[in-house]
Short mmCIF file of C-alpha atoms in Angstrom, two decimals:
data_model
loop_
_atom_site.label_atom_id
_atom_site.label_comp_id
_atom_site.label_asym_id
_atom_site.label_seq_id
_atom_site.Cartn_x
_atom_site.Cartn_y
_atom_site.Cartn_z
CA MET D 1 -97.08 148.16 -55.94
CA TRP D 2 -93.74 149.52 -57.18
CA GLU D 3 -93.96 152.64 -54.98
CA SER D 4 -94.66 150.50 -51.94
CA LEU D 5 -91.77 148.19 -52.85
CA VAL D 6 -89.30 151.07 -53.15
CA CYS D 7 -90.50 152.55 -49.85
CA THR D 8 -90.28 149.19 -48.07
CA LEU D 9 -86.74 148.57 -49.31
CA ARG D 10 -85.64 152.14 -48.55
CA HIS D 11 -87.04 151.82 -45.03
CA GLY D 12 -84.47 149.09 -44.34
CA VAL D 13 -81.48 151.05 -45.66
CA ARG D 14 -79.27 152.79 -43.12
CA ASN D 15 -78.11 155.68 -45.33
CA LYS D 16 -81.27 156.81 -47.07
CA LYS D 17 -79.43 159.56 -48.97
CA ASN D 18 -77.93 156.80 -51.08
CA VAL D 19 -81.37 155.87 -52.42
CA TYR D 20 -82.45 158.17 -55.24
CA GLU D 21 -84.24 158.32 -58.57
CA LYS D 22 -81.51 158.30 -61.21
CA SER D 23 -82.88 161.14 -63.33
CA GLY D 24 -83.76 163.33 -60.34
CA LYS D 25 -87.53 163.00 -60.67
CA ASN D 26 -89.63 163.61 -57.58
CA GLN D 27 -93.14 163.13 -59.02
CA PHE D 28 -94.20 159.56 -59.67
CA LYS D 29 -97.86 159.81 -60.65
CA THR D 30 -97.06 160.69 -64.26
CA ARG D 31 -96.37 158.42 -67.20
CA GLY D 32 -92.83 157.38 -67.86
CA PHE D 33 -89.86 155.31 -66.75
CA TYR D 34 -88.47 155.50 -63.22
CA SER D 35 -85.34 153.95 -61.78
CA PHE D 36 -84.44 154.07 -58.08
CA LYS D 37 -80.78 153.44 -57.37
CA PHE D 38 -79.70 151.80 -54.10
CA ARG D 39 -76.09 152.89 -54.31
CA ASP D 40 -74.79 151.01 -51.26
CA TYR D 41 -76.03 147.75 -52.77
CA ASN D 42 -75.25 148.45 -56.45
CA CYS D 43 -78.81 147.67 -57.50
CA SER D 44 -81.85 149.49 -58.79
CA VAL D 45 -85.63 149.08 -58.80
CA ASP D 46 -87.11 150.18 -62.11
CA PHE D 47 -90.69 150.92 -63.08
CA ILE D 48 -91.57 150.39 -66.74
CA ARG D 49 -95.09 151.29 -67.78
CA SER D 50 -96.61 148.72 -70.14
CA THR D 51 -100.30 148.47 -69.34
CA PHE D 52 -101.19 145.73 -71.83
CA LEU D 53 -97.75 144.08 -72.27
CA VAL D 54 -98.44 144.16 -76.01
CA LYS D 55 -98.01 147.18 -78.29
CA GLU D 56 -100.57 149.98 -78.27
CA THR D 57 -100.47 152.40 -81.19
CA VAL D 58 -102.06 155.84 -81.15
CA ARG D 59 -102.47 158.08 -84.20
CA GLU D 60 -102.95 161.77 -83.43
CA SER D 61 -103.76 164.90 -85.42
CA PRO D 62 -101.28 167.82 -85.50
CA ASN D 63 -103.15 169.43 -82.59
CA GLY D 64 -102.92 166.29 -80.45
CA THR D 65 -106.43 164.93 -80.95
CA VAL D 66 -106.52 161.12 -80.91
CA LEU D 67 -107.67 159.91 -84.31
CA ASP D 68 -107.20 156.17 -83.96
CA GLU D 69 -106.00 153.58 -81.43
CA LYS D 70 -105.07 149.96 -81.97
CA LEU D 71 -103.77 147.18 -79.74
CA ARG D 72 -101.41 144.77 -81.49
CA LEU D 73 -102.12 141.39 -79.92
CA ASP D 74 -99.26 139.76 -81.83
CA GLU D 75 -96.53 142.30 -81.06
CA LEU D 76 -95.01 143.13 -77.68
CA ASP D 77 -94.50 146.56 -76.19
CA ALA D 78 -91.18 148.22 -77.08
CA THR D 79 -90.09 148.09 -73.42
CA THR D 80 -90.07 144.27 -73.31
CA PRO D 81 -86.34 143.72 -74.12
CA ALA D 82 -85.51 145.37 -70.76
CA TYR D 83 -86.55 142.07 -69.13
CA GLN D 84 -83.41 140.38 -70.40
CA THR D 85 -80.99 142.44 -68.29
CA ALA D 86 -82.96 142.21 -65.04
CA ASP D 87 -82.44 139.77 -62.18
CA ILE D 88 -86.12 139.80 -61.19
CA VAL D 89 -89.07 140.99 -63.29
CA VAL D 90 -92.49 141.52 -61.68
CA VAL D 91 -95.21 141.68 -64.34
CA ASN D 92 -98.91 142.36 -64.22
CA THR D 93 -101.76 143.40 -66.49
CA GLY D 94 -105.46 143.28 -65.82
CA HIS D 95 -107.45 146.39 -64.95
CA TRP D 96 -106.75 148.19 -68.22
CA TRP D 97 -108.60 145.38 -69.98
CA THR D 98 -111.82 146.57 -68.31
CA HIS D 99 -111.77 150.04 -69.90
CA PRO D 100 -114.52 150.78 -72.47
CA LYS D 101 -112.40 150.58 -75.61
CA THR D 102 -110.88 147.24 -74.58
CA SER D 103 -114.13 145.79 -73.24
CA LYS D 104 -116.08 146.65 -76.38
CA GLY D 105 -113.31 145.49 -78.71
CA LEU D 106 -114.71 147.28 -81.77
CA ASN D 107 -112.09 147.90 -84.48
CA TYR D 108 -109.46 148.07 -81.74
CA TYR D 109 -107.60 144.75 -81.71
CA GLN D 110 -105.11 144.02 -84.49
CA GLU D 111 -103.06 141.00 -85.59
CA GLY D 112 -100.71 141.59 -88.49
CA TYR D 113 -102.62 143.64 -91.07
CA ARG D 114 -105.96 142.39 -89.82
CA VAL D 115 -108.05 144.62 -87.58
CA HIS D 116 -110.79 142.68 -85.81
CA HIS D 117 -114.15 144.35 -86.36
CA SER D 118 -115.26 142.79 -83.08
CA LEU D 119 -113.33 140.62 -80.62
CA GLU D 120 -114.40 139.47 -77.16
CA VAL D 121 -112.11 140.95 -74.52
CA MET D 122 -111.18 137.65 -72.85
CA GLU D 123 -110.08 136.23 -76.19
CA ALA D 124 -108.00 139.35 -76.83
CA TYR D 125 -106.51 139.04 -73.33
CA ARG D 126 -105.61 135.39 -74.00
CA LYS D 127 -103.96 136.27 -77.32
CA ALA D 128 -101.92 139.07 -75.72
CA LEU D 129 -100.75 136.87 -72.84
CA THR D 130 -99.85 134.09 -75.28
CA THR D 131 -97.71 136.53 -77.29
CA TRP D 132 -95.96 137.58 -74.08
CA ALA D 133 -95.48 133.98 -72.90
CA LYS D 134 -93.96 132.87 -76.20
CA TRP D 135 -91.50 135.77 -76.09
CA VAL D 136 -90.47 134.90 -72.53
CA ASP D 137 -89.93 131.24 -73.44
CA LYS D 138 -87.77 132.23 -76.39
CA ASN D 139 -85.78 135.14 -74.93
CA ILE D 140 -85.47 134.76 -71.16
CA ASN D 141 -82.67 132.77 -69.56
CA PRO D 142 -84.24 131.42 -66.34
CA THR D 143 -80.80 131.01 -64.73
CA ARG D 144 -80.29 134.77 -65.17
CA THR D 145 -83.78 136.24 -64.76
CA GLN D 146 -86.67 135.26 -62.49
CA ILE D 147 -90.14 136.18 -63.79
CA VAL D 148 -92.91 136.91 -61.27
CA PHE D 149 -96.47 137.44 -62.52
CA ARG D 150 -98.65 139.35 -60.07
CA GLY D 151 -102.32 138.51 -60.39
CA LEU D 152 -105.34 140.78 -60.34
CA SER D 153 -106.05 143.05 -57.38
CA LEU D 154 -109.83 143.18 -56.95
CA THR D 155 -111.74 146.45 -56.67
CA HIS D 156 -114.33 147.65 -54.14
CA PHE D 157 -115.90 150.75 -55.69
CA LYS D 158 -119.16 152.12 -54.31
CA GLY D 159 -121.51 154.40 -56.20
CA GLY D 160 -120.06 153.56 -59.60
CA GLN D 161 -116.86 152.31 -61.20
CA TRP D 162 -113.44 153.98 -61.31
CA ASN D 163 -114.54 156.31 -64.15
CA SER D 164 -118.13 156.99 -63.08
CA GLY D 165 -117.88 158.43 -59.58
CA GLY D 166 -117.14 155.21 -57.72
CA ARG D 167 -115.07 155.49 -54.54
CA CYS D 168 -113.54 153.19 -51.96
CA HIS D 169 -112.22 155.64 -49.35
CA ARG D 170 -113.20 155.83 -45.68
CA GLU D 171 -113.26 152.05 -45.43
CA THR D 172 -111.76 151.02 -42.09
CA GLU D 173 -112.32 147.26 -41.90
CA PRO D 174 -111.85 144.29 -44.23
CA ILE D 175 -114.63 141.96 -45.35
CA PHE D 176 -115.21 139.34 -42.65
CA ASN D 177 -118.13 137.47 -44.23
CA HIS D 178 -116.81 135.37 -47.12
CA THR D 179 -120.26 135.29 -48.74
CA TYR D 180 -119.66 138.92 -49.78
CA LEU D 181 -116.55 138.02 -51.74
CA THR D 182 -116.65 138.18 -55.53
CA GLU D 183 -116.41 135.27 -57.93
CA TYR D 184 -112.88 134.28 -58.93
CA PRO D 185 -111.98 136.51 -61.92
CA GLU D 186 -112.14 134.94 -65.37
CA ARG D 187 -109.01 136.89 -66.28
CA MET D 188 -107.06 134.90 -63.71
CA ARG D 189 -108.28 131.61 -65.16
CA VAL D 190 -107.12 132.75 -68.60
CA LEU D 191 -103.73 133.76 -67.18
CA GLU D 192 -103.30 130.48 -65.31
CA LYS D 193 -104.04 128.46 -68.44
CA VAL D 194 -101.48 130.42 -70.49
CA MET D 195 -98.80 130.08 -67.79
CA SER D 196 -99.41 126.33 -67.49
CA ARG D 197 -98.17 125.95 -71.07
CA MET D 198 -94.96 127.93 -70.56
CA LYS D 199 -91.53 126.32 -70.46
CA THR D 200 -89.96 129.13 -68.44
CA PRO D 201 -90.56 128.92 -64.66
CA VAL D 202 -92.80 131.78 -63.53
CA ILE D 203 -93.63 132.56 -59.91
CA TYR D 204 -97.37 133.23 -59.76
CA LEU D 205 -98.25 135.80 -57.11
CA ASN D 206 -101.98 135.15 -56.85
CA ILE D 207 -103.34 138.04 -54.79
CA SER D 208 -106.95 138.02 -55.98
CA ARG D 209 -108.51 136.41 -52.91
CA LEU D 210 -106.20 138.30 -50.55
CA THR D 211 -107.23 141.66 -52.00
CA ASP D 212 -110.90 140.66 -52.17
CA TYR D 213 -111.06 140.69 -48.37
CA ARG D 214 -109.32 144.07 -48.09
CA LYS D 215 -111.85 146.71 -49.07
CA ASP D 216 -110.05 148.93 -46.54
CA GLY D 217 -106.61 148.49 -48.10
CA HIS D 218 -106.70 150.47 -51.35
CA PRO D 219 -104.59 153.57 -52.09
CA SER D 220 -107.94 155.23 -52.90
CA VAL D 221 -107.61 159.00 -53.31
CA TYR D 222 -103.81 158.76 -53.08
CA ARG D 223 -103.44 156.82 -56.32
CA VAL D 224 -103.60 159.97 -58.47
CA ARG D 225 -101.54 163.12 -58.84
CA TYR D 226 -102.91 166.38 -57.45
CA ASP D 227 -101.83 169.61 -59.14
CA THR D 228 -102.43 171.93 -56.19
CA GLU D 229 -101.94 171.79 -52.44
CA GLU D 230 -105.67 172.43 -52.00
CA GLU D 231 -106.54 169.33 -54.04
CA ARG D 232 -104.10 167.20 -52.07
CA MET D 233 -105.43 168.39 -48.69
CA ALA D 234 -109.04 167.87 -49.78
CA ALA D 235 -108.25 164.31 -50.79
CA GLY D 236 -106.38 163.69 -47.55
CA ALA D 237 -109.36 164.84 -45.51
CA ALA D 238 -111.22 161.78 -46.76
CA GLN D 239 -108.77 159.44 -45.05
CA ALA D 240 -108.04 158.78 -41.40
CA CYS D 241 -104.31 158.12 -41.73
CA ARG D 242 -102.45 161.22 -40.48
CA ALA D 243 -99.17 160.22 -42.12
CA CYS D 244 -100.96 159.91 -45.47
CA ARG D 245 -102.60 163.29 -45.03
CA THR D 246 -99.38 165.10 -44.22
CA ARG D 247 -96.79 163.33 -46.37
CA GLY D 248 -98.68 161.46 -49.09
CA MET D 249 -99.14 157.76 -49.74
CA SER D 250 -95.65 156.85 -50.92
CA CYS D 251 -94.02 158.33 -47.81
CA CYS D 252 -96.35 156.68 -45.32
CA MET D 253 -96.40 153.20 -46.80
CA PRO D 254 -93.99 151.54 -44.35
CA ARG D 255 -96.00 152.79 -41.38
CA CYS D 256 -99.63 153.11 -42.51
CA SER D 257 -101.68 150.17 -41.23
CA ARG D 258 -104.56 150.41 -43.70
CA GLN D 259 -104.23 152.24 -47.01
CA ALA D 260 -100.88 150.61 -47.82
CA LYS D 261 -101.57 147.23 -46.30
CA VAL D 262 -102.48 145.35 -49.48
CA PRO D 263 -99.58 146.50 -51.70
CA GLY D 264 -97.30 146.19 -48.68
CA ASP D 265 -98.38 142.59 -48.12
CA TYR D 266 -97.65 141.38 -51.61
CA ASP D 267 -94.40 143.35 -51.73
CA ARG D 268 -93.33 141.36 -48.68
CA MET D 269 -94.30 138.18 -50.53
CA VAL D 270 -91.94 139.16 -53.33
CA THR D 271 -89.07 140.18 -51.08
#
């Protein structure tokens, strides 16, 4: 979403040389913090990676092998204070809660000194969102900062899931028959219940049903970084969008009618 948003905003700027990543980065598929400066407007669009909103701790051996991982459901990610200086904050978390370690919940979730031997993922998700919501209510000035929570974008993998060979490329049309749509996600019901108890006004960008129709609108093979030109061209051959094949997803977003349509749509909702 954030790449599409930057591209959409940049597309409307007359002097595009005055839009740049502050640290000079030109690769945005890696982990880290990114900040695009719009110099003519004295504003920036920042991307802060916080996949769970709460704090994830990783203990590694001297050679880099992961020894232990924990998710602190009662403690927010270290990046959270950045919310307080922003005019608009767009937040989302969802798909990372479907990964094996989070779904199984075995000796992974922690509150204080207690590590849950087993905790159902939806209960962990509720606890994490509640921790986030309480922090927002206590620390955010709604006259200074507007919070937007973007809901869950639904998936359309075929032949497996994201980590087991599933793919969604070469889709050219949306779903027209509503009977093929999925059931409304339980994660969204949990989120809605937590937000209903908040004191701070939050704009809820509910995109679940919108994205459910758009099996043809995913970034697909363009959502990852390719280390070689051969890998990039092989991935591009799977798609029909010429602009995507030649310049990559982030460059074609303002003009591509399919692969960028879903993130482009909810970016326009925000703007």
